Short mmCIF file of C-alpha atoms in Angstrom, two decimals:
data_model
loop_
_atom_site.label_atom_id
_atom_site.label_comp_id
_atom_site.label_asym_id
_atom_site.label_seq_id
_atom_site.Cartn_x
_atom_site.Cartn_y
_atom_site.Cartn_z
CA MET A 265 -0.01 -0.05 0.07
CA ALA A 266 2.13 2.82 -1.32
CA ILE A 267 1.99 6.62 0.19
CA SER A 268 0.95 8.82 -2.60
CA SER A 269 3.66 10.75 -4.28
CA ALA A 270 2.34 14.20 -3.10
CA GLU A 271 2.06 12.93 0.64
CA ALA A 272 5.51 11.63 0.24
CA ALA A 273 6.79 14.69 -1.21
CA SER A 274 5.43 16.85 1.51
CA GLY A 275 6.47 14.54 4.26
CA THR A 276 3.54 15.72 6.38
CA ARG A 277 0.74 13.09 5.76
CA LEU A 278 0.93 9.67 4.70
CA THR A 279 -1.87 6.64 4.46
CA ILE A 280 -0.50 3.32 5.42
CA ARG A 281 -2.28 -0.12 6.15
CA LEU A 282 -3.44 -0.48 9.68
CA PRO A 283 -0.72 -1.09 12.34
CA ASP A 284 -0.36 -4.53 14.18
CA ASP A 285 1.24 -4.81 17.73
CA PHE A 286 2.82 -8.12 17.96
CA HIS A 287 3.48 -7.45 21.99
CA HIS A 288 0.51 -5.86 24.25
CA HIS A 289 0.07 -6.06 27.59
CA CYS A 290 -3.93 -5.43 27.93
CA ARG A 291 -4.04 -6.52 31.77
CA ASP A 292 -6.90 -7.60 33.51
CA GLY A 293 -10.39 -6.55 35.19
CA ALA A 294 -11.19 -3.05 34.94
CA LYS A 295 -7.64 -1.89 33.45
CA THR A 296 -8.12 -3.92 30.17
CA ALA A 297 -11.11 -1.45 29.15
CA ALA A 298 -8.54 1.60 29.99
CA VAL A 299 -5.75 -0.06 27.89
CA LEU A 300 -8.12 -0.89 24.82
CA HIS A 301 -9.51 2.49 24.42
CA HIS A 302 -5.68 3.44 23.42
CA ALA A 303 -5.03 0.18 21.49
CA VAL A 304 -8.07 0.01 18.96
CA GLN A 305 -7.31 3.61 17.67
CA ARG A 306 -4.18 2.29 16.32
CA PHE A 307 -3.92 -1.54 15.92
CA GLY A 308 -5.74 -4.39 13.77
CA TYR A 309 -3.96 -7.60 15.38
CA CYS A 310 -2.62 -7.25 18.74
CA LEU A 311 -0.61 -9.88 20.45
CA MET A 312 -1.94 -10.34 24.05
CA MET A 313 0.85 -11.15 26.73
CA PRO A 314 -0.21 -14.01 28.86
CA ASN A 315 1.65 -12.56 31.95
CA LEU A 316 -1.32 -12.10 34.09
CA GLN A 317 -1.98 -13.04 38.05
CA PRO A 318 -2.63 -16.04 37.49
CA PRO A 319 -0.51 -16.38 34.29
CA VAL A 320 -2.32 -17.73 31.19
CA THR A 321 -1.18 -21.27 31.12
CA THR A 322 -4.35 -23.25 29.45
CA THR A 323 -6.18 -22.98 26.52
CA GLU A 324 -9.22 -22.59 28.47
CA MET A 325 -7.63 -19.61 30.44
CA ALA A 326 -6.57 -18.08 27.21
CA LEU A 327 -10.12 -18.21 25.75
CA ASN A 328 -11.52 -16.94 29.04
CA TYR A 329 -9.07 -13.94 28.62
CA LYS A 330 -9.80 -13.40 24.96
CA SER A 331 -13.53 -13.12 25.95
CA HIS A 332 -12.60 -10.74 28.65
CA ILE A 333 -10.94 -8.39 26.18
CA MET A 334 -13.85 -8.54 23.73
CA ALA A 335 -16.35 -7.94 26.53
CA SER A 336 -14.08 -4.83 27.38
CA MET A 337 -14.18 -3.21 24.11
CA PRO A 338 -14.85 0.65 24.18
CA GLU A 339 -18.10 1.96 22.89
CA GLY A 340 -18.12 2.74 19.53
CA SER A 341 -17.29 0.90 16.10
CA PHE A 342 -13.60 -0.47 15.89
CA PRO A 343 -14.62 -3.48 13.44
CA TYR A 344 -10.72 -3.99 12.59
CA PHE A 345 -9.20 -4.51 16.04
CA LYS A 346 -8.52 -8.73 16.63
CA PRO A 347 -6.69 -9.84 19.57
CA VAL A 348 -4.39 -12.72 19.31
CA MET A 349 -3.64 -15.08 22.22
CA THR A 350 -0.71 -16.57 23.50
CA LEU A 351 0.05 -19.12 26.59
CA TYR A 352 2.39 -18.71 29.16
CA LEU A 353 4.95 -21.80 28.53
CA THR A 354 6.20 -23.27 31.66
CA ASP A 355 8.17 -26.29 32.40
CA LYS A 356 5.13 -28.36 32.81
CA THR A 357 3.36 -27.32 29.59
CA THR A 358 2.57 -30.53 27.63
CA PRO A 359 2.44 -31.35 24.14
CA ASP A 360 -1.32 -32.32 24.42
CA GLU A 361 -1.82 -28.72 25.59
CA ILE A 362 -0.08 -27.10 22.94
CA LYS A 363 -2.28 -29.28 20.45
CA LYS A 364 -5.40 -28.06 22.13
CA ALA A 365 -4.08 -24.25 22.15
CA SER A 366 -3.28 -24.44 18.36
CA SER A 367 -6.64 -26.17 17.65
CA SER A 368 -8.64 -23.09 19.21
CA GLY A 369 -6.69 -20.62 17.60
CA VAL A 370 -3.90 -19.75 20.02
CA VAL A 371 -1.02 -18.68 17.95
CA GLY A 372 1.96 -19.25 19.94
CA CYS A 373 3.84 -19.57 23.58
CA LYS A 374 5.80 -16.94 25.60
CA PHE A 375 8.95 -18.14 26.85
CA TYR A 376 9.36 -15.97 30.03
CA PRO A 377 13.02 -16.97 31.86
CA ALA A 378 11.66 -17.32 35.40
CA GLY A 379 12.36 -14.19 37.28
CA ALA A 380 13.49 -12.07 34.28
CA THR A 381 10.52 -9.93 34.12
CA THR A 382 7.09 -8.69 35.45
CA ASN A 383 5.12 -11.74 36.74
CA SER A 384 7.52 -14.17 35.28
CA ALA A 385 8.22 -16.28 38.61
CA LEU A 386 6.35 -19.10 37.11
CA GLY A 387 8.03 -19.01 33.76
CA VAL A 388 10.81 -21.61 32.55
CA THR A 389 13.80 -22.45 34.51
CA ASP A 390 15.62 -24.59 32.05
CA ILE A 391 14.77 -24.49 28.19
CA LYS A 392 15.36 -28.36 28.17
CA ASN A 393 12.36 -28.82 30.31
CA CYS A 394 10.09 -27.35 27.38
CA TYR A 395 11.84 -29.45 24.22
CA PRO A 396 8.77 -31.70 24.22
CA ALA A 397 6.15 -28.75 24.00
CA LEU A 398 8.57 -26.69 21.70
CA GLN A 399 8.41 -29.82 18.90
CA GLU A 400 4.97 -30.01 19.34
CA MET A 401 4.84 -26.12 18.79
CA SER A 402 7.18 -26.87 15.61
CA ASP A 403 4.70 -29.55 14.25
CA GLN A 404 1.74 -27.33 14.87
CA ASN A 405 3.22 -24.22 13.14
CA MET A 406 2.96 -22.58 16.19
CA MET A 407 4.97 -18.94 17.33
CA LEU A 408 7.76 -19.06 20.11
CA CYS A 409 7.67 -15.77 21.37
CA ILE A 410 10.59 -14.91 23.80
CA HIS A 411 11.68 -12.57 26.38
CA SER A 412 15.59 -13.02 25.38
CA GLU A 413 17.38 -12.52 28.74
CA VAL A 414 19.29 -14.77 31.11
CA THR A 415 18.76 -13.59 35.07
CA HIS A 416 22.34 -14.38 36.18
CA ALA A 417 24.29 -11.70 34.39
CA ASP A 418 24.93 -7.97 34.54
CA ILE A 419 21.45 -6.25 33.67
CA PHE A 420 22.96 -4.61 30.41
CA ASP A 421 24.29 -7.90 29.41
CA ARG A 422 21.49 -10.52 29.82
CA GLU A 423 20.40 -10.26 26.27
CA PRO A 424 24.20 -11.12 24.57
CA VAL A 425 24.28 -13.80 27.32
CA PHE A 426 20.66 -15.29 26.46
CA ILE A 427 21.64 -15.25 22.74
CA GLU A 428 24.76 -17.34 23.09
CA GLU A 429 23.72 -19.86 25.85
CA ILE A 430 20.16 -20.39 25.05
CA MET A 431 19.19 -19.00 21.32
CA THR A 432 22.22 -20.36 19.42
CA PRO A 433 21.37 -24.06 20.39
CA LEU A 434 17.57 -23.29 20.36
CA VAL A 435 17.57 -22.44 16.81
CA THR A 436 20.14 -25.54 15.93
CA ASP A 437 17.64 -28.06 17.97
CA PHE A 438 14.48 -26.55 16.32
CA PRO A 439 15.24 -25.56 12.75
CA ASN A 440 11.55 -25.31 11.86
CA LEU A 441 10.57 -23.59 14.77
CA ARG A 442 8.89 -20.22 14.38
CA ILE A 443 10.68 -17.78 16.80
CA SER A 444 9.88 -14.09 17.70
CA MET A 445 12.54 -12.55 19.55
CA GLU A 446 10.81 -9.87 21.32
CA HIS A 447 11.46 -6.09 22.12
CA ILE A 448 15.10 -6.63 21.00
CA SER A 449 17.61 -4.20 22.76
CA THR A 450 20.99 -4.59 21.36
CA LYS A 451 23.20 -4.91 18.48
CA GLU A 452 24.20 -8.35 19.50
CA ALA A 453 20.43 -9.36 18.85
CA VAL A 454 20.05 -7.18 15.43
CA ASP A 455 23.27 -9.37 14.21
CA PHE A 456 21.90 -12.27 15.67
CA VAL A 457 18.48 -12.00 13.85
CA LEU A 458 20.27 -10.99 10.72
CA SER A 459 22.49 -13.82 10.69
CA SER A 460 19.72 -16.26 11.74
CA PRO A 461 17.38 -18.31 9.00
CA ASP A 462 14.02 -16.82 8.04
CA ASN A 463 12.18 -18.50 10.70
CA VAL A 464 13.66 -16.21 13.28
CA LYS A 465 12.72 -12.72 13.28
CA ALA A 466 12.12 -9.60 15.98
CA SER A 467 10.03 -7.17 17.33
CA ILE A 468 11.38 -3.89 18.20
CA THR A 469 9.77 -1.10 20.90
CA CYS A 470 9.42 2.37 20.10
CA HIS A 471 10.85 3.16 23.23
CA HIS A 472 14.10 1.29 22.47
CA LEU A 473 14.47 3.17 19.01
CA LEU A 474 13.86 6.76 20.89
CA TYR A 475 15.86 6.41 24.14
CA ASN A 476 19.11 5.18 25.70
CA ARG A 477 20.14 4.41 29.19
CA ASN A 478 21.36 8.35 29.59
CA HIS A 479 17.99 9.21 29.13
CA MET A 480 16.73 7.13 32.05
CA LEU A 481 19.53 7.63 34.46
CA VAL A 482 21.63 11.19 33.66
CA GLY A 483 20.23 13.83 35.75
CA GLY A 484 18.32 11.96 38.13
CA ILE A 485 16.46 8.65 37.68
CA ARG A 486 13.32 8.44 35.63
CA PRO A 487 11.34 5.55 36.33
CA HIS A 488 8.77 6.01 33.48
CA LEU A 489 11.72 4.86 31.50
CA TYR A 490 12.49 1.67 33.33
CA CYS A 491 11.78 -1.23 31.00
CA LEU A 492 12.99 -4.60 30.99
CA PRO A 493 14.95 -5.13 29.03
CA ILE A 494 16.51 -2.12 30.31
CA LEU A 495 17.40 0.57 27.85
CA LYS A 496 20.85 0.33 26.42
CA ALA A 497 24.17 2.16 25.25
CA GLU A 498 23.51 4.69 22.48
CA ILE A 499 25.73 2.29 20.14
CA HIS A 500 22.57 -0.38 20.59
CA ARG A 501 19.71 2.17 20.18
CA LEU A 502 21.18 3.18 16.69
CA ALA A 503 21.67 -0.50 15.70
CA LEU A 504 18.03 -0.91 16.38
CA VAL A 505 17.10 2.32 14.29
CA LYS A 506 19.16 1.05 11.73
CA ALA A 507 17.44 -2.39 11.50
CA ALA A 508 13.89 -1.11 11.92
CA THR A 509 14.05 1.56 9.11
CA SER A 510 16.35 -0.75 6.82
CA GLY A 511 13.18 -2.25 4.96
CA SER A 512 14.45 -5.75 6.27
CA LYS A 513 11.56 -8.26 6.44
CA LYS A 514 13.27 -9.42 9.62
CA PHE A 515 11.98 -7.05 12.04
CA PHE A 516 8.55 -5.38 13.02
CA LEU A 517 6.38 -3.55 15.57
CA GLY A 518 6.13 -4.96 19.04
CA THR A 519 5.56 -2.11 21.31
CA ASP A 520 5.81 -4.02 24.97
CA SER A 521 3.38 -1.21 26.03
CA ALA A 522 3.34 -2.27 29.77
CA PRO A 523 1.03 0.11 31.89
CA HIS A 524 1.62 0.12 35.54
CA SER A 525 -0.39 2.72 37.77
CA THR A 526 1.70 5.37 38.77
CA ASP A 527 2.23 4.97 42.39
CA MET A 528 3.56 1.73 41.50
CA LYS A 529 6.24 3.26 39.09
CA GLU A 530 7.02 6.12 41.33
CA ALA A 531 7.87 4.02 44.44
CA PHE A 532 10.55 2.85 46.70
CA CYS A 533 11.26 -0.71 44.59
CA GLY A 534 9.44 0.82 41.10
CA CYS A 535 8.35 -1.90 38.63
CA ALA A 536 9.58 -2.29 35.07
CA GLY A 537 7.41 -1.22 32.23
CA ILE A 538 6.58 1.74 29.74
CA PHE A 539 3.00 2.75 28.74
CA THR A 540 3.13 3.78 25.09
CA ALA A 541 -0.33 2.60 23.96
CA HIS A 542 -1.70 5.95 23.71
CA ALA A 543 0.97 7.18 21.11
CA ALA A 544 2.80 4.19 19.66
CA VAL A 545 2.23 4.51 16.31
CA GLU A 546 3.00 8.37 16.19
CA LEU A 547 5.87 7.59 17.85
CA TYR A 548 7.56 4.82 15.62
CA ALA A 549 6.53 7.65 12.63
CA GLU A 550 8.73 10.10 14.72
CA VAL A 551 11.49 7.55 14.44
CA PHE A 552 11.27 6.83 10.82
CA ASP A 553 10.79 10.61 9.77
CA LYS A 554 14.07 11.50 11.38
CA VAL A 555 16.00 9.13 9.34
CA GLY A 556 14.25 9.79 6.15
CA ALA A 557 12.49 6.55 5.78
CA LEU A 558 9.01 7.18 5.85
CA ASP A 559 8.49 4.97 2.83
CA LYS A 560 9.87 1.68 5.30
CA LEU A 561 7.09 2.51 7.90
CA GLU A 562 4.37 0.45 6.50
CA ALA A 563 6.21 -2.45 6.17
CA PHE A 564 7.56 -2.48 9.73
CA CYS A 565 4.14 -1.39 11.41
CA SER A 566 1.89 -3.53 8.94
CA SER A 567 3.21 -6.18 6.98
CA ASN A 568 6.42 -7.77 8.50
CA GLY A 569 4.76 -9.01 11.81
CA ALA A 570 1.60 -10.21 10.11
CA ASP A 571 3.48 -12.33 7.55
CA HIS A 572 5.95 -13.65 10.22
CA TYR A 573 2.84 -14.99 12.22
CA GLY A 574 1.12 -16.29 9.26
CA LEU A 575 -1.83 -13.92 9.45
CA GLU A 576 -3.78 -12.29 6.53
CA ARG A 577 -2.58 -8.31 6.20
CA ASN A 578 -5.18 -5.85 7.26
CA THR A 579 -7.20 -4.37 4.71
CA ALA A 580 -8.15 -1.14 6.54
CA THR A 581 -5.87 1.89 6.60
CA ILE A 582 -4.66 4.51 9.13
CA THR A 583 -3.62 8.19 8.35
CA LEU A 584 -0.76 9.93 9.91
CA GLU A 585 -0.11 13.52 9.77
CA LYS A 586 2.88 15.76 11.06
CA LYS A 587 0.83 17.87 13.65
CA SER A 588 1.89 17.84 17.07
CA TRP A 589 -0.03 17.40 20.32
CA ARG A 590 0.47 17.51 23.63
CA VAL A 591 0.60 14.20 25.96
CA PRO A 592 -1.62 14.23 28.70
CA ARG A 593 0.15 13.84 32.34
CA THR A 594 -2.14 11.01 33.28
CA PHE A 595 -4.67 8.76 31.54
CA ASP A 596 -7.23 6.44 33.47
CA PHE A 597 -5.94 3.02 34.23
CA GLY A 598 -9.41 1.67 35.52
CA ASP A 599 -8.11 1.49 39.26
CA GLY A 600 -8.76 4.94 40.52
CA LYS A 601 -5.04 5.70 40.36
CA GLY A 602 -4.02 6.31 36.47
CA VAL A 603 -1.24 5.74 34.50
CA THR A 604 1.72 7.90 33.44
CA PRO A 605 2.33 7.75 29.70
CA LEU A 606 5.45 8.10 27.62
CA ARG A 607 5.95 11.55 27.18
CA ALA A 608 3.64 12.72 29.42
CA GLY A 609 3.25 16.49 29.17
CA GLU A 610 5.60 16.65 26.30
CA GLU A 611 4.64 16.92 22.47
CA ILE A 612 4.49 14.46 19.97
CA LYS A 613 5.38 15.41 16.58
CA TRP A 614 3.04 12.84 14.31
CA SER A 615 -0.64 12.41 15.34
CA ILE A 616 -3.59 10.18 13.82
CA ALA A 617 -5.78 11.86 11.24
CA ALA A 618 -8.13 8.76 10.76
CA GLN A 619 -8.76 4.91 10.59
CA GLU A 620 -10.60 3.50 7.81
#
């Protein structure tokens, strides 16, 4: 779906295929409706993360969660929004559960190394424990979605160590397993994905494209920029920008929008997660515009991910315009406390003009 010549020449307005988000935290209870208010305006497919409390470990739980999401949709017509469900992989996930999930429309399983991130205590302790389930996933053509960090290394080195210790043998042992390395954050991950077979691809967040660790730490700690994987040095941010805007089919949009109430972020031990659902597509547009790659935005946002997941591309469109708007300092989070969004109180250079 091409940008018109007039729009491309002006660089102020473009219409692209409706984007997808292949990494989204929709939360549970009353919070789900608050999160969906933002997501439905920007995305077609939305891959729902299963690290709830309790985690979504069975097909029945995944289908119940999907029903909850659909029942929480905001008023108004958003016919293009489609929640895509995953299971939370554990040491005890069985091949039979994988078969059941696949036949029920669950597209994949999320591999959280135990203790690596929010609500991951019940995650995988040893990838070898999951090999029977992974073989069944490969046979069923399901996706393995990976939080690619170990827990025993320095926090800034956890992704490269994971690639060396787990990813490399995993790709060798399961040559036909479709893999999504989620929210990659290092040059090493970019290089690994580019050198891997076509079944291995990666999502990239807008916050890892926009910010490095200095933004989070210099001049005082900014808790609303604390996420896992943690923001890295500038050399890694630049490698991610180069990969995302290159036109390579190996990389696609995955926001990892992970809202927590403001008091949980601004606490003595603040939790990890950045809320970007309110402006994700607009922020990606900023990144691509800055490096003169708006013509590559649609593939990254709207085609590469759907192709990797084996889903039909959206037929609806979204129109963006280079028109600044100021982000509110807080949004409703369905819990009476509110959530602080990325760029709270600041301007974003692109905005959404229409979805149709």
